[in-house]
Coordinates of N, CA and C and ligand atoms in Angstrom, one line a residue:
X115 N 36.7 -60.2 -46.8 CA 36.2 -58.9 -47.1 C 37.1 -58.2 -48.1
X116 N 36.5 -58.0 -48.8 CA 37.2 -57.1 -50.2 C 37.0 -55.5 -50.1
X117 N 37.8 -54.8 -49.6 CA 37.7 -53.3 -49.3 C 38.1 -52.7 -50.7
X118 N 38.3 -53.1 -51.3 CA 38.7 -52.1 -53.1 C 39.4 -51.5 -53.1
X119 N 39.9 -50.8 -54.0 CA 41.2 -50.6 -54.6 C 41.9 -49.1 -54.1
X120 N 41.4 -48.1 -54.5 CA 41.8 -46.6 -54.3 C 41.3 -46.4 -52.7
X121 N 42.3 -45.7 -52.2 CA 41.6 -44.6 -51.5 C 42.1 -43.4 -51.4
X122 N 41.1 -42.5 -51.6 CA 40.7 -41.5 -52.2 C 40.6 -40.4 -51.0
X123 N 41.5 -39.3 -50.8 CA 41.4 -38.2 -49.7 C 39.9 -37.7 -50.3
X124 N 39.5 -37.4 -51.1 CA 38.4 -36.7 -51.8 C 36.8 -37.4 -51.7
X125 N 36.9 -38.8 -51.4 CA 35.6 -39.2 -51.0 C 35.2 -38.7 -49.7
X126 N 34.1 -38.8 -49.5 CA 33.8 -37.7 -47.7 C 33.5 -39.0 -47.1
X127 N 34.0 -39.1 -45.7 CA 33.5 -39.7 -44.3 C 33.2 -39.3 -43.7
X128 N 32.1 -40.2 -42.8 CA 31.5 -39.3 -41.7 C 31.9 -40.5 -40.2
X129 N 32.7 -40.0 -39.4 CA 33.3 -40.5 -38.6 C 32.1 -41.0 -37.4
X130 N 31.8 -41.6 -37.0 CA 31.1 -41.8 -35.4 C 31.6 -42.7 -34.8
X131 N 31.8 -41.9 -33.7 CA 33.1 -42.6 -32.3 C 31.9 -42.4 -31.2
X132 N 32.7 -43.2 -30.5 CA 31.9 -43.1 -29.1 C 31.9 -44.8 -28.2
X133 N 31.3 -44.3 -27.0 CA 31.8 -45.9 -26.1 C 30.7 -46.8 -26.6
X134 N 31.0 -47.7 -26.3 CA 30.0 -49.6 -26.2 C 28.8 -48.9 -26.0
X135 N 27.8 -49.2 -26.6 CA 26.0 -49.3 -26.6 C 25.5 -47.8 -26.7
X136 N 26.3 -46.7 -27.4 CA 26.3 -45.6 -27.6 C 24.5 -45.8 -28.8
X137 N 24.7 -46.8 -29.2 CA 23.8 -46.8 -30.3 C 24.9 -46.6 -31.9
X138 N 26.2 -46.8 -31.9 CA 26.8 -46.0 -33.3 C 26.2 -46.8 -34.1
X139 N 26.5 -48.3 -34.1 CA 26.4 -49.3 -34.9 C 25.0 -48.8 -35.8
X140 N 23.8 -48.4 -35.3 CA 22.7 -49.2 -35.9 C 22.3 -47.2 -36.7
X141 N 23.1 -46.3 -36.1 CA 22.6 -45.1 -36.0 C 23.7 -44.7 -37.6
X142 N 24.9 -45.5 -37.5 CA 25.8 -45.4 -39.1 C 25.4 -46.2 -39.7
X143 N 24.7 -46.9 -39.7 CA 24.0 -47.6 -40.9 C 22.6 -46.9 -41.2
X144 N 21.8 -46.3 -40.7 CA 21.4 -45.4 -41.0 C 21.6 -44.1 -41.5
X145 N 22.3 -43.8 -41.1 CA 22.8 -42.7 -41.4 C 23.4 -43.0 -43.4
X146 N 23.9 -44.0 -43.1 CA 25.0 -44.9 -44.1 C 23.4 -45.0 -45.5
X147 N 22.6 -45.4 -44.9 CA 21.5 -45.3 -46.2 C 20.9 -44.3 -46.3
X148 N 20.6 -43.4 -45.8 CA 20.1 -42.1 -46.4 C 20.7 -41.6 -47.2
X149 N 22.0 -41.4 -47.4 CA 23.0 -41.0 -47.9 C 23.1 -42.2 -49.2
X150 N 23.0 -43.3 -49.1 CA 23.6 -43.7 -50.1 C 24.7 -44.1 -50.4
X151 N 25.2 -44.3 -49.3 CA 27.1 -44.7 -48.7 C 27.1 -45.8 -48.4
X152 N 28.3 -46.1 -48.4 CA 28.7 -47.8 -47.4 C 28.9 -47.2 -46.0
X153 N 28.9 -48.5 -45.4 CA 29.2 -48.7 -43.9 C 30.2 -48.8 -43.6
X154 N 31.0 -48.9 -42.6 CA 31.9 -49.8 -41.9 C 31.9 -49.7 -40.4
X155 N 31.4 -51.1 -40.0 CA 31.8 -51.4 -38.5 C 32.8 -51.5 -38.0
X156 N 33.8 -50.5 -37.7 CA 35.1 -51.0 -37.1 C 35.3 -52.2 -35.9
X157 N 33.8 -52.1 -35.1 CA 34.4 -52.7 -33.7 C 34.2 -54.7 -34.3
X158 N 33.3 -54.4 -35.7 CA 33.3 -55.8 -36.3 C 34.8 -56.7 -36.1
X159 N 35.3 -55.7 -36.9 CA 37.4 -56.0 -36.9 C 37.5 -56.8 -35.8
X160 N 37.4 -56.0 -34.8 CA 37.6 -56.2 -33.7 C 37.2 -57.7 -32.8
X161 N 35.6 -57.3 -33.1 CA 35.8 -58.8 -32.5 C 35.8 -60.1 -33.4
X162 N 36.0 -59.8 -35.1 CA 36.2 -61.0 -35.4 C 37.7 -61.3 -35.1
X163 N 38.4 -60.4 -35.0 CA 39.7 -60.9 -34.2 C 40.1 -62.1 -33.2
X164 N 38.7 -61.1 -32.1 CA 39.0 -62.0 -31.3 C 38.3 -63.4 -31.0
X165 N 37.1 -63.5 -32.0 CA 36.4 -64.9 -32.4 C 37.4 -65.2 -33.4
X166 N 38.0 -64.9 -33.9 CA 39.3 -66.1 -34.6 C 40.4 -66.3 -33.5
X167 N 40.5 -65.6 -32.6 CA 41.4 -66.2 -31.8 C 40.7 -67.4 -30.6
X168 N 39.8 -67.0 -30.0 CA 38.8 -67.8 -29.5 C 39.1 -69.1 -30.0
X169 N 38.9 -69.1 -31.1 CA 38.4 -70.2 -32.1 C 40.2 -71.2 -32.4
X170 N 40.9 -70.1 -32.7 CA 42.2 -71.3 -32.5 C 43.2 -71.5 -31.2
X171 N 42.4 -71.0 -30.2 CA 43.0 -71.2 -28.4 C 44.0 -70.2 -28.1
X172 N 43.6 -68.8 -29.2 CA 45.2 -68.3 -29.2 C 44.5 -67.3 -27.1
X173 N 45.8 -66.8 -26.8 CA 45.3 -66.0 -25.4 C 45.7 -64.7 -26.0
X174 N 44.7 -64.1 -25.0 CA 44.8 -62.3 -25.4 C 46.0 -61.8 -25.4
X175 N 47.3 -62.3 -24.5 CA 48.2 -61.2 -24.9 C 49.5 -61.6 -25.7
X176 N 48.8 -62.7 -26.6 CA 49.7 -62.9 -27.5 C 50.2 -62.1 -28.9
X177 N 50.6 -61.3 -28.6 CA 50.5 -59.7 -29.3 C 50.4 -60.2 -30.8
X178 N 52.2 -60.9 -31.4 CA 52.3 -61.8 -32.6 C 51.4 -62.4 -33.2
X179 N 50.8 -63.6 -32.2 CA 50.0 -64.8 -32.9 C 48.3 -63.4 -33.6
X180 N 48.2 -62.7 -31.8 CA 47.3 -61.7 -32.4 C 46.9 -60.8 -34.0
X181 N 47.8 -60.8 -34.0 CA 47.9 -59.5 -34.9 C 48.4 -60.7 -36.3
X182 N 48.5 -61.6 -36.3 CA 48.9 -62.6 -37.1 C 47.6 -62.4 -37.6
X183 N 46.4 -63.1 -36.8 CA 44.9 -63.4 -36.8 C 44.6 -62.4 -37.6
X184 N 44.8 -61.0 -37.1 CA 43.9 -59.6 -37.8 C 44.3 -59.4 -39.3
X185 N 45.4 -59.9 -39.2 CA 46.2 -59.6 -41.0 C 45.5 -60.8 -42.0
X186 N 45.3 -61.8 -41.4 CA 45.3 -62.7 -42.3 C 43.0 -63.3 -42.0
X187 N 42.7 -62.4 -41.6 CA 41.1 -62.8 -41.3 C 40.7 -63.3 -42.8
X188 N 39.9 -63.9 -42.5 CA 38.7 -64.4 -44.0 C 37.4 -64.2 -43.6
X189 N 37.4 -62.7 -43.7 CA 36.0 -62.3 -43.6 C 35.2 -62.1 -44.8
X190 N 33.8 -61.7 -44.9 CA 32.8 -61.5 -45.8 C 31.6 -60.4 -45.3
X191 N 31.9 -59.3 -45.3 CA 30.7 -58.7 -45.2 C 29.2 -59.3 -46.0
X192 N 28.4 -59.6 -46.5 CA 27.3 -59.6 -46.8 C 25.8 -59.7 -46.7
X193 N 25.7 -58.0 -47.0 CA 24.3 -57.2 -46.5 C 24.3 -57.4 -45.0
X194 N 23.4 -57.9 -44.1 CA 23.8 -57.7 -42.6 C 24.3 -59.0 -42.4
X195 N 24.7 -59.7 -42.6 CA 25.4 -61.2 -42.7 C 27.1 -60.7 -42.2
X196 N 27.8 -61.4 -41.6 CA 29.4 -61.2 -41.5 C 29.7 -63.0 -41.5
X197 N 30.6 -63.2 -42.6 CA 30.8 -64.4 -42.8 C 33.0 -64.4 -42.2
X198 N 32.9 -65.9 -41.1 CA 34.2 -65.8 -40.9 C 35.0 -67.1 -40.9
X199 N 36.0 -67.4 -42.1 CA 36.2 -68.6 -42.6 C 34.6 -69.2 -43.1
X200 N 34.1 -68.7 -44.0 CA 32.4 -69.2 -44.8 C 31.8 -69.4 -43.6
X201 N 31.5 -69.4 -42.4 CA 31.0 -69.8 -41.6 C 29.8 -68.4 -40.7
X202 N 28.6 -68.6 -41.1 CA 28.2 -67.2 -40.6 C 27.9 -67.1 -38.6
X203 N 28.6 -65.9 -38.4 CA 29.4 -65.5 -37.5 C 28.5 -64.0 -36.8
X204 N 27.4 -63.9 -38.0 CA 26.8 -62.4 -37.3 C 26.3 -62.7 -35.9
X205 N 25.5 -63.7 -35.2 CA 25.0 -63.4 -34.2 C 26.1 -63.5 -32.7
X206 N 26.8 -64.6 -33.2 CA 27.8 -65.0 -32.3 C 29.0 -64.0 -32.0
X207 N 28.9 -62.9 -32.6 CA 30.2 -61.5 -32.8 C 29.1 -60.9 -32.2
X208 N 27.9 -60.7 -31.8 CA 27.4 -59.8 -30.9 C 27.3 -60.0 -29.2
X209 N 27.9 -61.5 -29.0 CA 27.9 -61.7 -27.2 C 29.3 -60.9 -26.7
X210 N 28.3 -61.1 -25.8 CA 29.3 -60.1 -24.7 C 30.5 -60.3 -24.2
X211 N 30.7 -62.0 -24.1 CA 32.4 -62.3 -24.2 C 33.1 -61.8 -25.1
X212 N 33.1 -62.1 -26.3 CA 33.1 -61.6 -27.9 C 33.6 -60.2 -27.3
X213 N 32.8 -59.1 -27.2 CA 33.0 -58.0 -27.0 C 34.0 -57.7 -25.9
X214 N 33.8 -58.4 -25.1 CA 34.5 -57.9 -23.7 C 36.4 -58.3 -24.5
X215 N 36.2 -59.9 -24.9 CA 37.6 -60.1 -25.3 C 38.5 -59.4 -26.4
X216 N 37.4 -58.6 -27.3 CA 37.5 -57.9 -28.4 C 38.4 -56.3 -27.6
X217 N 37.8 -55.9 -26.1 CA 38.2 -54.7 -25.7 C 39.6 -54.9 -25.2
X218 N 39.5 -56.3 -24.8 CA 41.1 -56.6 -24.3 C 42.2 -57.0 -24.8
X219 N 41.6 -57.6 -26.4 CA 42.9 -57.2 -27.5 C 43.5 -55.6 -28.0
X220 N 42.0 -54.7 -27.7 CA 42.5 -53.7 -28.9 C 43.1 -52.8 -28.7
X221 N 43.8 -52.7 -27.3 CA 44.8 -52.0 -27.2 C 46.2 -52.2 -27.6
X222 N 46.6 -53.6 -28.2 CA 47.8 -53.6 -28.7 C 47.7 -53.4 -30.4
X223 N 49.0 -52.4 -30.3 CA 49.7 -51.8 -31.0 C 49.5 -52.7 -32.5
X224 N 50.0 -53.8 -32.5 CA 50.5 -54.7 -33.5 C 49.0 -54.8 -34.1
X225 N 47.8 -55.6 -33.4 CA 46.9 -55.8 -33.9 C 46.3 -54.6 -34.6
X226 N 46.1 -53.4 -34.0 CA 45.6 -52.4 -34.8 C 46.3 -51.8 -36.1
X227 N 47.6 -52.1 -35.9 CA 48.2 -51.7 -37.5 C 48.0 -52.7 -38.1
X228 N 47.7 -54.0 -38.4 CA 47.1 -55.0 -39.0 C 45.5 -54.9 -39.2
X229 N 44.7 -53.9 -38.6 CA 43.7 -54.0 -39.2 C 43.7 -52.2 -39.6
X230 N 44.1 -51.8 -39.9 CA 44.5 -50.4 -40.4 C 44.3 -50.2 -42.1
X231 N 44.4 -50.6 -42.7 CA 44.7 -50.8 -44.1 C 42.9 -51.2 -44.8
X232 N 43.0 -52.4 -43.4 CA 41.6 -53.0 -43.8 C 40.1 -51.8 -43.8
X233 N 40.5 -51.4 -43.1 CA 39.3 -50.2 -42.5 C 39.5 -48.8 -43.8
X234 N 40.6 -48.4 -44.1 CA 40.6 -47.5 -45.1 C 40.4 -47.9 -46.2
X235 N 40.5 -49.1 -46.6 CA 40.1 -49.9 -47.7 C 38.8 -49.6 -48.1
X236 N 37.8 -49.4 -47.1 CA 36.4 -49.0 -47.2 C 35.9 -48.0 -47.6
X237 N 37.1 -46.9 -48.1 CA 36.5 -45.9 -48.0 C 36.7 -45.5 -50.2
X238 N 35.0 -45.8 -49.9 CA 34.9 -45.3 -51.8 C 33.7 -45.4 -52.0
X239 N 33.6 -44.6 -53.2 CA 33.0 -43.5 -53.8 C 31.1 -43.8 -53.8
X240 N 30.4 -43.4 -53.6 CA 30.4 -42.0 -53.5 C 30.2 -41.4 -51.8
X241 N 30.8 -42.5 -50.9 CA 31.3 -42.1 -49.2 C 31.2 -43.0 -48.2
X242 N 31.2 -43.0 -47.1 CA 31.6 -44.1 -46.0 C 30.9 -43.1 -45.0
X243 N 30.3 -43.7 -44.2 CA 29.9 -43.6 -42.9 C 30.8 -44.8 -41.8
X244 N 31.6 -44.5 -41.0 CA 32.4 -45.5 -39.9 C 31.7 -45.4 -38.6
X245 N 31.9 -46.1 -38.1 CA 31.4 -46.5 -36.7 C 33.1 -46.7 -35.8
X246 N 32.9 -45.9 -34.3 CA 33.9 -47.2 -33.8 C 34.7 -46.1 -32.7
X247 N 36.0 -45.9 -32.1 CA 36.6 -45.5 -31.3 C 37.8 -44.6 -31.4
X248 N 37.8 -44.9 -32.9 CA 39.5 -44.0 -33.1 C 39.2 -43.7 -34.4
X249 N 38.1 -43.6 -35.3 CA 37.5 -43.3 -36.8 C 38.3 -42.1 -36.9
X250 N 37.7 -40.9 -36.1 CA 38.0 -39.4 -36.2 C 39.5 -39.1 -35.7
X251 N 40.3 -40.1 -35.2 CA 41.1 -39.6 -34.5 C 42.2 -40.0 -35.1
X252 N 42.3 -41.6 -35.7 CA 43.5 -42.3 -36.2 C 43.2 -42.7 -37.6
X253 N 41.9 -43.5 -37.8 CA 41.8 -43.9 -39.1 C 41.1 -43.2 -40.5
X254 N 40.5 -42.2 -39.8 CA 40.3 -40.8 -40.6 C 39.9 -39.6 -40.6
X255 N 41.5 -39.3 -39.8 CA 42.1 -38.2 -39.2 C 41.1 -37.1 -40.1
X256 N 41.3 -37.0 -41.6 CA 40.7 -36.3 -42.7 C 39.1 -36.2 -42.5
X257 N 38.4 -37.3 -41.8 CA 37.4 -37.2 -42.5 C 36.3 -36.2 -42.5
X258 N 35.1 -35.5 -43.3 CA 34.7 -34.6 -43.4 C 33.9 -34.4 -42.3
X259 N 33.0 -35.0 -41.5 CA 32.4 -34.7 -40.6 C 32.6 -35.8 -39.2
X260 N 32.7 -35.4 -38.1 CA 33.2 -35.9 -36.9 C 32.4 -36.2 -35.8
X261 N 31.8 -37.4 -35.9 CA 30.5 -37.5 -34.5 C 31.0 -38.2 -33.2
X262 N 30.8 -37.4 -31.9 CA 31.0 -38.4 -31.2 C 30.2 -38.5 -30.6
X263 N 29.1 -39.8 -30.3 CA 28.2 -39.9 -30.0 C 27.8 -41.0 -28.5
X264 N 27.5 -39.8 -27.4 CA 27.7 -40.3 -26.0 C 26.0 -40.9 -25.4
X265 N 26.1 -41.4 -24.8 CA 24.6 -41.4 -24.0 C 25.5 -42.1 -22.8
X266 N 24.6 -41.4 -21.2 CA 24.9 -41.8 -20.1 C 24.8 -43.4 -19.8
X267 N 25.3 -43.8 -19.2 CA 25.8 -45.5 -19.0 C 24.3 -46.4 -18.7
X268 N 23.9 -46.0 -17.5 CA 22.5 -46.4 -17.5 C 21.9 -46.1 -18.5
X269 N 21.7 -45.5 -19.8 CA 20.9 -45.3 -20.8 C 21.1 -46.5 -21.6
X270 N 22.3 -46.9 -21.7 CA 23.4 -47.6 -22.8 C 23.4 -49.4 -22.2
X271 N 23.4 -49.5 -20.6 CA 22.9 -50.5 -20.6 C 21.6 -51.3 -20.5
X272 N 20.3 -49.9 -20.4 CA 19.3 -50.9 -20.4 C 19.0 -51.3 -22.2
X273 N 19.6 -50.4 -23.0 CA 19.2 -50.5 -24.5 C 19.9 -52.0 -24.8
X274 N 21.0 -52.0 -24.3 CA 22.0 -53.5 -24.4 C 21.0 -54.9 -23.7
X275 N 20.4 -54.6 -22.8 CA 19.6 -55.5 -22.3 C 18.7 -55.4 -23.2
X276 N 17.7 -54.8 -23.4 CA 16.6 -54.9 -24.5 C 16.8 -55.7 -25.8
X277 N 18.0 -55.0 -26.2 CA 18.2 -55.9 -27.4 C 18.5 -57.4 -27.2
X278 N 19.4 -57.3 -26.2 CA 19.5 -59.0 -25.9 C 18.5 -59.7 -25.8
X279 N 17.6 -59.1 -24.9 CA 15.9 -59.7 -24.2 C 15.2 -60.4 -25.7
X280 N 15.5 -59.2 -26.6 CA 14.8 -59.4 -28.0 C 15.1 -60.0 -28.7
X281 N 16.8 -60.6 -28.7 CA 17.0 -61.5 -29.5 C 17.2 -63.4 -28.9
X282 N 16.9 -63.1 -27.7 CA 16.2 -64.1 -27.1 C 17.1 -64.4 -26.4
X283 N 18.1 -63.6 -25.8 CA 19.0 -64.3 -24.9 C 19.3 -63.9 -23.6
X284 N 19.7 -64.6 -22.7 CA 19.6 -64.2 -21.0 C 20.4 -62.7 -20.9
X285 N 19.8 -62.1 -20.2 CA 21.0 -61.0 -19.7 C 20.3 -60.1 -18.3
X286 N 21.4 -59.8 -17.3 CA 21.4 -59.7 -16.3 C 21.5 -57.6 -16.3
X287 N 20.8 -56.9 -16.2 CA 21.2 -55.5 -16.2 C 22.2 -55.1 -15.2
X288 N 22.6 -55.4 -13.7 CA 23.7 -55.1 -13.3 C 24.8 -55.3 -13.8
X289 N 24.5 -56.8 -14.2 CA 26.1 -57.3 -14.7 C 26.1 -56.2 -16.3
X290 N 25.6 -56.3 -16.5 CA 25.2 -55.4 -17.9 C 25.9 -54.1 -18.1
X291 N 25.5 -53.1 -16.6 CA 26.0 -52.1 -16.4 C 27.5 -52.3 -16.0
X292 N 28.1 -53.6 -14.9 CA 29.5 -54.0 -14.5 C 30.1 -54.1 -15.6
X293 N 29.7 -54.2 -16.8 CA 30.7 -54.6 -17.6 C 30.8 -53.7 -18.5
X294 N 30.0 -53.2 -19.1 CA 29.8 -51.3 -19.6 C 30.9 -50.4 -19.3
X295 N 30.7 -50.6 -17.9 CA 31.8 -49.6 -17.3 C 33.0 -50.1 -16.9
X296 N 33.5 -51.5 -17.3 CA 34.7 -51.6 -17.2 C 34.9 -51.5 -18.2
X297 N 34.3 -52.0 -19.9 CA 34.9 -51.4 -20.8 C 34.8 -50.2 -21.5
X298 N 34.3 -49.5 -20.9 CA 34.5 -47.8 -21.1 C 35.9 -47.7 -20.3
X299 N 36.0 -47.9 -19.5 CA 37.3 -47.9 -18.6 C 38.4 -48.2 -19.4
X300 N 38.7 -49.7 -19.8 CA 39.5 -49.6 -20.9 C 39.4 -49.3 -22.6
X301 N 38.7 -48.6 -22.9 CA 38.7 -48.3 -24.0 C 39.1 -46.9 -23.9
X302 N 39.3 -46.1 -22.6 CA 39.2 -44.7 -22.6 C 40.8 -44.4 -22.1
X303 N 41.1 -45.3 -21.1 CA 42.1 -45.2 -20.3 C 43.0 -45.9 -21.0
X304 N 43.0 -46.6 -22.2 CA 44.3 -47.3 -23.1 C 45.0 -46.1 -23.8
X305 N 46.6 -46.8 -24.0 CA 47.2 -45.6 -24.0 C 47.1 -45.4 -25.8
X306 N 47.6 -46.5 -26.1 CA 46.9 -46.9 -28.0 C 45.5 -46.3 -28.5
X307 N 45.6 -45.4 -29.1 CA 44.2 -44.9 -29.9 C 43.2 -44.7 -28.9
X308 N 43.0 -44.4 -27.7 CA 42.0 -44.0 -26.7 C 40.6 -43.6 -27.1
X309 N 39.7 -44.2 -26.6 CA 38.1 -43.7 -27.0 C 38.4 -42.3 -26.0
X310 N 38.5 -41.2 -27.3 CA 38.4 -39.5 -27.0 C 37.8 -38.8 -28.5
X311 N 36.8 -37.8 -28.2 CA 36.7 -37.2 -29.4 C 38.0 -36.3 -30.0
X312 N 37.7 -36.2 -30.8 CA 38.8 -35.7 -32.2 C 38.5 -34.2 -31.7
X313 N 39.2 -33.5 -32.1 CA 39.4 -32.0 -31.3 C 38.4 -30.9 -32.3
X314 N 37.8 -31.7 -33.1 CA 37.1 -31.1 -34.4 C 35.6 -31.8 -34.3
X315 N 35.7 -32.6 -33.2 CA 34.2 -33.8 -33.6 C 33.3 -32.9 -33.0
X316 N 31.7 -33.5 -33.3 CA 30.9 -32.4 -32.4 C 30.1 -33.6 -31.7
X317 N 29.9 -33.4 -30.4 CA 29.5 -34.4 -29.5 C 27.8 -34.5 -29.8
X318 N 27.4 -35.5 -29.9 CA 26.0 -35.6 -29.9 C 25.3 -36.7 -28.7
X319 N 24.4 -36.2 -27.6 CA 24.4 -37.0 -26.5 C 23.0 -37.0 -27.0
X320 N 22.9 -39.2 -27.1 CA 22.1 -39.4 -27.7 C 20.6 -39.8 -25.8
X321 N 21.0 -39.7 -25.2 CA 21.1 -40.1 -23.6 C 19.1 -40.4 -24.0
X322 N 18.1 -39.2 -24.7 CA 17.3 -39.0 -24.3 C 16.7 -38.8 -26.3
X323 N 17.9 -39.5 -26.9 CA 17.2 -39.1 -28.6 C 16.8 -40.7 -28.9
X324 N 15.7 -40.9 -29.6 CA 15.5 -41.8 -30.3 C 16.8 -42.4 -31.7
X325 N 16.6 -43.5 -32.0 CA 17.6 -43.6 -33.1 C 16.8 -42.7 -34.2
X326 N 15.5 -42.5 -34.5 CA 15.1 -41.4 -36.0 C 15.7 -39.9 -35.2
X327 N 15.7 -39.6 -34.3 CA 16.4 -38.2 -33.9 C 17.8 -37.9 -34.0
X328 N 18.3 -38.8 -33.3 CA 19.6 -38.8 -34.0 C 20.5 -38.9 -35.0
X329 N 19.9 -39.9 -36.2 CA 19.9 -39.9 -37.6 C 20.0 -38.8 -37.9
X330 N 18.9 -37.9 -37.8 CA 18.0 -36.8 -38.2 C 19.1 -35.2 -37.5
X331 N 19.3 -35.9 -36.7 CA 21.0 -34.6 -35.8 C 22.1 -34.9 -36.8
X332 N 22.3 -36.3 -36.9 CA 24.0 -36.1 -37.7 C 23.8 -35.7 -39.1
X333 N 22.5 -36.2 -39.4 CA 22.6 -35.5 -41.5 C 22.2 -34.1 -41.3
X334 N 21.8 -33.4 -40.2 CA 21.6 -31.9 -40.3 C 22.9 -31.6 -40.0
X335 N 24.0 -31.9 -39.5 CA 25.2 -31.5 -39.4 C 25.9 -32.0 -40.5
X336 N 25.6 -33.1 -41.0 CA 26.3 -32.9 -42.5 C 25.8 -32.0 -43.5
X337 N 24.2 -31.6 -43.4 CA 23.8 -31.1 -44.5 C 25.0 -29.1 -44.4
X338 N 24.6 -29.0 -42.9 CA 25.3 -27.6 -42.9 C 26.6 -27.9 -43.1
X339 N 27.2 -28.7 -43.8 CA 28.9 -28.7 -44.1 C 29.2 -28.6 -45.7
X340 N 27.6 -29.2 -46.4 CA 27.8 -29.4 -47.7 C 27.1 -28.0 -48.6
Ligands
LIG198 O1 32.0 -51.2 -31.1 P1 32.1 -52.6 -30.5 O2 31.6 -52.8 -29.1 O3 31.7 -53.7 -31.4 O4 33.7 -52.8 -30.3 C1 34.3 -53.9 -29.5 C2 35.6 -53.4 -28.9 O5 36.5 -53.3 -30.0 C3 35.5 -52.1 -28.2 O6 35.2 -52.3 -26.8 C4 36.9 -51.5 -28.4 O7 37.8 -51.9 -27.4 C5 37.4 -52.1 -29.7 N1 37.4 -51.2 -30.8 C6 38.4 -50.3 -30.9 N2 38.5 -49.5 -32.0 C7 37.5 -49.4 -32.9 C8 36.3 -50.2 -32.7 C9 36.3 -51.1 -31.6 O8 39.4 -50.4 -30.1 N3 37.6 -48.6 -33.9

């Protein structure tokens, strides 16, 4: 991944935080093309971390070897493609172990200042839309507008099941919900960069919005800023 050269206080972000299956992912990339911005998936970081560690036997609380992994990734964004070591990686960074092992690295310290640099790298001209847990809070403390975008848990895991269903793979909706809510649990209750809105963010509970409604919420709150 080649994040580019400057970064720039003066390009605008638009921050969107919020827990697992909030919808951010698909709602900043939208958002991300209307506008005519780049993206960035933070929680991508995240689990290609932990699919490179996966992948060389390293275990989750190997803080070093961790955070070794995050500094030195060989990733590729391309269009919706994520390539890791040339190897393409998009569907397989969307299972649920993936995710789950991804929540239980990202509370150490070491790994997230190793992917710190990477994530502001993204941010150029003419703006960034971010996705992810600590955008508004740690990685861009500055940025111009601040979403945190919640939907009630049961909302969040039948949408996680749907998409699974649709992309053809088994999934169980209790375990769906068991697992939802333990990693909201740890992503909220870690003491490193905690999934919390930014004291500036404006909450948007998407619980009962379609993805065009919500879109259609955050650029009306950007438009009233510009
Ligand atoms: O957003 P996504 O579900 O892909 O993120 C996977 C995991 O990565 C999250 O559960 C969270 O623990 C971690 N993460 C994080 N900070 C971010 C993005 C993701 O800690 N900015």
């Amino acid at each position: 991944m080649t994040g580019g050269a400057q970064v720039d206080g003066c390009i605008p972000v638009i921050a969107i935080d919020g827990p697992t299956a909030s919808g951010k992912g698909t709602v900043a990339a939208r958002v991300a093309d209307a506008l005519g911005w780049s993206v960035l998936d933070s929680g991508a970081l995240y689990r290609l971390s932990a699919l490179a560690a996966l992948r060389r036997g390293i275990v989750d609380t190997d803080e070093q070897a961790l955070s070794n992994i995050a500094r030195q990734l060989d990733v590729r964004f391309q269009g919706d493609k994520v390539l890791l070591d040339n190897d393409d990686v998009t569907e397989q960074l969307r299972q649920e172990h993936i995710g789950d092992m991804a929540s239980r690295i990202a509370p150490l310290q070491p790994l997230r200042d190793a992917l710190l640099e990477r994530q502001r790298a993204f941010r150029q001209a003419p703006g960034l839309v971010c996705d992810g847990r600590d955008m508004g809070t740690v990685v861009f403390p500055d940025a111009s507008l601040k979403i945190f975008l919640i939907a009630d848990v049961d909302a969040r895991a039948q949408r996680r099941y749907n998409q699974l269903i649709e992309k053809g793979f088994s999934a169980n909706l209790g375990d769906l919900l068991k697992d939802l809510k333990a990693r909201d649990d740890r992503d909220q209750n870690r003491l490193v960069a905690p999934l919390k809105p930014a004291d500036d963010a404006v909450v948007v509970d998407s619980s009962n919005l379609g993805i065009d409604q919500t879109v259609e919420r955050i650029l009306a709150h950007w438009r009233n800023k510009t």
